[in-house]
Short mmCIF file of C-alpha atoms in Angstrom, two decimals:
data_model
loop_
_atom_site.label_atom_id
_atom_site.label_comp_id
_atom_site.label_asym_id
_atom_site.label_seq_id
_atom_site.Cartn_x
_atom_site.Cartn_y
_atom_site.Cartn_z
CA MET G 1 19.08 -8.60 0.68
CA LYS G 2 21.80 -11.01 1.89
CA PRO G 3 20.75 -14.45 3.14
CA ARG G 4 21.19 -15.23 6.84
CA HIS G 5 23.64 -17.83 8.02
CA PRO G 6 22.41 -19.11 11.40
CA ARG G 7 24.94 -21.93 11.37
CA ARG G 8 27.69 -19.42 12.13
CA ARG G 9 26.33 -19.16 15.67
CA ARG G 10 26.89 -22.83 16.41
CA PRO G 11 30.59 -22.58 17.30
CA PHE G 12 29.76 -19.94 19.90
CA ARG G 13 26.96 -22.07 21.35
CA THR G 14 29.29 -25.05 21.44
CA PHE G 15 31.86 -22.93 23.27
CA LEU G 16 29.27 -21.86 25.85
CA ILE G 17 28.17 -25.47 26.40
CA LEU G 18 31.75 -26.65 26.82
CA LEU G 19 32.49 -23.76 29.18
CA ALA G 20 29.44 -24.62 31.30
CA ILE G 21 30.50 -28.28 31.44
CA LEU G 22 34.00 -27.23 32.46
CA VAL G 23 32.74 -24.93 35.22
CA LEU G 24 30.29 -27.53 36.54
CA GLY G 25 32.96 -30.23 36.41
CA ALA G 26 35.46 -28.08 38.29
CA GLY G 27 32.80 -27.27 40.88
CA PHE G 28 31.98 -30.95 41.34
CA VAL G 29 35.64 -31.93 41.76
CA ARG G 30 36.11 -29.18 44.34
CA TRP G 31 33.01 -30.31 46.23
CA ASP G 32 34.11 -33.94 45.96
CA ASN G 33 37.41 -33.06 47.62
CA THR G 34 36.16 -30.70 50.34
CA ALA G 35 32.67 -31.85 51.43
CA LEU G 36 32.95 -34.20 54.39
CA GLN G 37 31.00 -37.45 54.29
CA VAL G 38 30.08 -39.38 57.43
CA THR G 39 29.96 -43.15 56.92
CA ARG G 40 28.89 -45.64 59.59
CA PHE G 41 29.86 -49.27 60.08
CA GLN G 42 28.85 -51.89 62.64
CA PRO G 43 31.21 -54.88 62.57
CA VAL G 44 30.05 -57.83 64.66
CA PHE G 45 32.38 -59.94 66.82
CA ALA G 46 31.55 -63.07 68.76
CA ARG G 47 34.49 -62.45 71.12
CA LEU G 48 33.67 -58.84 71.90
CA PRO G 49 33.17 -58.38 75.67
CA ASP G 50 29.59 -57.45 76.53
CA GLY G 51 30.71 -54.17 78.04
CA PHE G 52 31.94 -52.91 74.67
CA ASP G 53 28.78 -53.73 72.73
CA GLY G 54 27.73 -50.42 71.12
CA CYS G 55 31.07 -48.64 71.62
CA ARG G 56 31.36 -45.86 69.02
CA VAL G 57 34.73 -44.93 67.55
CA ALA G 58 35.51 -42.12 65.08
CA VAL G 59 38.21 -43.25 62.63
CA LEU G 60 40.22 -40.55 60.89
CA SER G 61 43.32 -40.66 58.72
CA ASP G 62 45.37 -39.02 55.99
CA LEU G 63 44.62 -35.34 56.50
CA HIS G 64 47.81 -34.44 54.62
CA GLY G 65 47.51 -30.88 55.91
CA ALA G 66 43.94 -30.40 54.65
CA VAL G 67 41.65 -27.84 56.28
CA PHE G 68 37.87 -28.18 56.58
CA GLY G 69 36.54 -24.88 57.80
CA GLU G 70 38.61 -22.29 59.61
CA ASN G 71 41.29 -24.14 61.60
CA ASN G 72 39.41 -27.38 60.79
CA ALA G 73 36.35 -26.25 62.75
CA THR G 74 34.00 -28.05 60.33
CA LEU G 75 35.91 -31.30 60.81
CA PHE G 76 35.72 -31.03 64.59
CA GLU G 77 32.02 -30.19 64.50
CA THR G 78 31.32 -33.16 62.24
CA VAL G 79 33.20 -35.56 64.51
CA ALA G 80 31.62 -34.15 67.68
CA ALA G 81 28.12 -34.55 66.22
CA GLU G 82 28.70 -38.33 66.08
CA SER G 83 29.40 -38.49 69.86
CA PRO G 84 32.32 -40.93 69.65
CA GLU G 85 33.71 -42.49 72.80
CA TYR G 86 37.17 -42.74 71.24
CA ILE G 87 38.93 -41.23 68.24
CA PHE G 88 41.53 -43.21 66.30
CA TYR G 89 43.85 -41.16 64.07
CA LEU G 90 45.87 -43.35 61.71
CA GLY G 91 48.73 -41.26 60.40
CA ASP G 92 49.72 -38.91 57.57
CA LEU G 93 48.72 -35.86 59.56
CA GLU G 94 50.71 -33.66 57.18
CA ASP G 95 52.11 -34.09 53.68
CA ARG G 96 55.76 -34.51 52.72
CA TYR G 97 55.26 -32.65 49.43
CA ARG G 98 53.78 -29.54 51.05
CA GLY G 99 55.72 -29.71 54.30
CA PRO G 100 54.50 -29.10 57.83
CA VAL G 101 52.56 -25.93 58.62
CA PRO G 102 53.50 -24.34 61.97
CA GLY G 103 50.82 -25.04 64.57
CA TYR G 104 48.77 -27.35 62.34
CA ALA G 105 49.40 -30.57 64.27
CA GLU G 106 48.74 -28.83 67.57
CA THR G 107 45.44 -27.40 66.34
CA VAL G 108 44.25 -30.81 65.14
CA ALA G 109 45.31 -32.44 68.40
CA GLU G 110 43.52 -29.87 70.56
CA GLY G 111 40.36 -30.06 68.45
CA LEU G 112 40.11 -33.85 68.57
CA THR G 113 41.04 -34.37 72.22
CA ALA G 114 38.37 -31.85 73.20
CA ILE G 115 35.82 -34.31 71.76
CA ALA G 116 37.01 -37.71 73.02
CA PRO G 117 40.17 -39.60 74.03
CA THR G 118 42.32 -39.63 70.90
CA TYR G 119 44.83 -42.33 69.93
CA TYR G 120 47.41 -41.79 67.19
CA VAL G 121 49.88 -43.83 65.14
CA THR G 122 52.32 -42.52 62.56
CA GLY G 123 52.00 -42.86 58.80
CA ASN G 124 54.66 -42.89 56.11
CA HIS G 125 54.53 -39.12 55.57
CA GLU G 126 55.49 -38.28 59.16
CA TRP G 127 58.71 -40.23 58.72
CA ALA G 128 59.35 -38.73 55.27
CA ILE G 129 59.04 -35.23 56.73
CA GLY G 130 61.24 -36.03 59.72
CA GLY G 131 61.23 -34.90 63.32
CA VAL G 132 58.87 -37.66 64.42
CA PRO G 133 59.98 -37.80 68.09
CA GLU G 134 59.35 -34.07 68.43
CA LEU G 135 55.97 -34.39 66.70
CA LYS G 136 54.93 -37.14 69.11
CA GLU G 137 55.85 -34.98 72.09
CA ARG G 138 53.88 -32.03 70.72
CA LEU G 139 50.84 -34.26 70.26
CA ARG G 140 51.19 -35.76 73.74
CA ALA G 141 51.41 -32.26 75.21
CA ARG G 142 47.95 -31.59 73.68
CA GLY G 143 46.43 -34.74 75.18
CA VAL G 144 46.84 -37.22 72.32
CA GLN G 145 47.76 -40.75 73.36
CA VAL G 146 50.51 -41.79 70.95
CA LEU G 147 50.92 -45.54 70.47
CA SER G 148 54.48 -46.23 69.26
CA ASN G 149 54.62 -50.03 69.08
CA GLN G 150 52.74 -50.02 72.37
CA TYR G 151 49.43 -51.16 73.80
CA THR G 152 47.02 -50.04 76.48
CA ALA G 153 43.89 -51.39 78.15
CA LEU G 154 40.49 -49.76 77.51
CA GLU G 155 37.72 -50.26 80.04
CA ARG G 156 33.98 -49.91 79.49
CA ASN G 157 31.06 -51.15 81.58
CA GLY G 158 33.31 -53.38 83.66
CA ASP G 159 35.01 -55.10 80.71
CA THR G 160 38.46 -54.65 79.16
CA ILE G 161 39.88 -54.80 75.65
CA ILE G 162 43.41 -54.07 74.45
CA LEU G 163 44.26 -51.29 72.01
CA ALA G 164 47.65 -51.52 70.29
CA GLY G 165 49.32 -49.26 67.78
CA ILE G 166 52.39 -49.59 65.59
CA ASP G 167 54.63 -47.03 63.95
CA ASP G 168 54.73 -47.01 60.17
CA PRO G 169 57.32 -49.33 58.54
CA ASN G 170 59.11 -46.15 57.39
CA GLY G 171 60.16 -45.71 61.02
CA TYR G 172 63.44 -46.69 62.63
CA ALA G 173 65.01 -49.87 61.29
CA ASP G 174 65.40 -51.35 64.77
CA GLN G 175 61.88 -50.56 65.97
CA LYS G 176 59.79 -53.28 67.62
CA THR G 177 58.07 -55.50 65.06
CA PRO G 178 54.30 -56.01 64.98
CA GLU G 179 54.93 -59.69 65.73
CA ALA G 180 56.92 -58.83 68.86
CA LEU G 181 54.20 -56.45 70.01
CA ALA G 182 51.53 -59.14 69.55
CA ALA G 183 53.65 -61.61 71.53
CA GLU G 184 53.86 -59.11 74.41
CA ILE G 185 50.08 -58.73 74.44
CA TYR G 186 49.54 -62.48 74.60
CA ALA G 187 52.19 -62.88 77.30
CA GLU G 188 50.48 -60.33 79.55
CA TYR G 189 46.79 -60.89 78.82
CA GLY G 190 46.46 -64.43 77.48
CA SER G 191 43.95 -64.27 74.63
CA PRO G 192 42.25 -60.88 74.91
CA PHE G 193 39.96 -59.14 72.46
CA TRP G 194 42.30 -56.60 70.89
CA LEU G 195 42.45 -53.89 68.26
CA LEU G 196 45.49 -52.88 66.23
CA LEU G 197 45.97 -49.39 64.81
CA ALA G 198 48.27 -49.66 61.76
CA HIS G 199 48.52 -47.01 59.05
CA ARG G 200 49.10 -49.24 56.03
CA ASN G 201 46.06 -51.04 54.67
CA ASP G 202 48.09 -52.98 52.13
CA ARG G 203 49.95 -54.97 54.79
CA PHE G 204 46.84 -56.59 56.23
CA MET G 205 46.43 -59.63 54.01
CA GLU G 206 49.98 -60.97 54.23
CA GLN G 207 51.17 -59.66 57.62
CA TYR G 208 48.78 -57.90 59.98
CA SER G 209 46.00 -60.48 59.61
CA LEU G 210 48.40 -63.12 60.97
CA LEU G 211 48.95 -61.31 64.27
CA GLY G 212 45.67 -62.49 65.78
CA ALA G 213 44.09 -59.06 66.35
CA ASP G 214 40.30 -59.17 66.28
CA LEU G 215 40.19 -55.90 64.36
CA VAL G 216 42.91 -53.98 62.49
CA VAL G 217 42.12 -50.32 61.75
CA SER G 218 43.99 -48.64 58.88
CA GLY G 219 44.11 -45.74 56.46
CA HIS G 220 46.70 -45.06 53.72
CA GLY G 221 44.63 -46.35 50.79
CA HIS G 222 42.74 -43.10 50.13
CA GLY G 223 39.77 -45.15 48.97
CA GLY G 224 41.56 -46.04 45.75
CA ILE G 225 41.72 -42.28 44.95
CA ILE G 226 39.19 -42.58 42.10
CA ARG G 227 36.27 -44.85 42.95
CA LEU G 228 34.44 -46.51 40.08
CA PRO G 229 31.47 -48.89 40.12
CA PHE G 230 32.29 -52.54 40.81
CA THR G 231 35.84 -51.70 41.92
CA ASP G 232 37.61 -51.02 45.22
CA GLY G 233 39.20 -47.95 43.69
CA LEU G 234 41.12 -47.28 40.51
CA ILE G 235 44.66 -46.71 41.75
CA SER G 236 46.60 -47.40 44.93
CA THR G 237 48.89 -44.97 46.71
CA ASP G 238 51.74 -47.04 45.22
CA ARG G 239 50.32 -46.31 41.73
CA THR G 240 49.12 -49.84 41.01
CA LEU G 241 45.76 -50.36 39.33
CA PHE G 242 42.62 -51.76 40.95
CA PRO G 243 43.87 -52.18 44.54
CA THR G 244 41.92 -53.93 47.27
CA CYS G 245 41.30 -53.20 50.95
CA THR G 246 40.90 -49.46 50.31
CA ALA G 247 37.60 -48.69 52.07
CA GLY G 248 35.31 -50.41 54.53
CA LEU G 249 35.39 -53.86 56.10
CA TYR G 250 37.42 -56.93 55.09
CA GLU G 251 38.40 -60.29 56.64
CA ASN G 252 41.35 -62.64 56.37
CA ASN G 253 42.86 -65.35 58.57
CA GLY G 254 40.15 -64.85 61.16
CA SER G 255 41.00 -61.17 61.59
CA ALA G 256 38.86 -58.22 60.49
CA LEU G 257 40.13 -55.04 58.86
CA PHE G 258 38.49 -51.64 58.71
CA VAL G 259 39.96 -49.07 56.29
CA THR G 260 38.91 -45.45 56.18
CA ARG G 261 39.11 -43.57 52.88
CA GLY G 262 40.79 -40.73 54.72
CA LEU G 263 40.40 -36.97 54.49
CA GLY G 264 43.08 -35.30 52.39
CA ASN G 265 45.23 -35.67 49.30
CA SER G 266 48.95 -36.12 48.86
CA GLY G 267 50.83 -33.69 46.66
CA PRO G 268 48.95 -32.84 43.44
CA THR G 269 46.49 -35.76 43.62
CA PHE G 270 42.74 -35.32 43.88
CA ARG G 271 39.73 -37.48 44.69
CA LEU G 272 36.92 -38.43 42.34
CA PHE G 273 33.64 -39.99 43.52
CA ASN G 274 35.48 -40.38 46.82
CA ARG G 275 34.63 -37.65 49.31
CA PRO G 276 36.71 -37.02 52.46
CA GLU G 277 35.49 -39.47 55.08
CA VAL G 278 34.70 -39.25 58.77
CA ALA G 279 34.13 -42.92 59.57
CA VAL G 280 32.20 -44.05 62.64
CA VAL G 281 32.70 -47.68 63.68
CA THR G 282 30.29 -49.09 66.27
CA LEU G 283 31.48 -52.38 67.79
CA ARG G 284 28.76 -54.99 68.09
CA LYS G 285 28.60 -58.24 69.99
CA GLY G 286 27.77 -61.19 67.75
#
């Protein structure tokens, strides 16, 4: 009678364990890149007019052509459930590496404007794709209020604040500068409480924080793409390590910044420990 050799089964068991780890890991990464996460923030401002205390804003950015549910129905349902009074969309609606999908921008515009007044500024990918003036007109035709180096007054409970928005720096070389836009606001309104929609998070510390806006709202950073403990993300969209100002609230030069982690991915990139974000910012009076 030949002796048994149970050890021969170990390679097969090891293979099964590794296969299970691979399947579970792939499932987690897929979930981590497709399961929407609602995050809520309540920045406090001493200068906020009383009438805007408690104003809820949904902040979205960086879809890059992603789809959550059929025709983004899950995204719209998630936003609507938060009952925002305004929606700010901060650029990179589609992705330069995958190209625009016919009807995609229109579907997103119609879905968001059906929930609340929606304000939009361009990101770097819109300009890389091209046809930005036509895109803006298509969005306006669906009810989106496009802010192209412009500002508008918002009214709530008898009080007024100013909402401004700038095109991405990838735009036309002779476009109005953020500094010129800020000067126009001060010339017309004196010293109002004002918000600035600006796609690029990485321009806040050295430029946007000097404009005097009470709150700058940005995207672009993708949450640092891979989020690790005790960091603000592993890698920036410019491929530098350990970036800052990639998610949440920051302050510099007396100005506050809110950055959303965004919703989609650019090109072949993927998120890790960094789910797609629907951010809800509730303004509070200090």
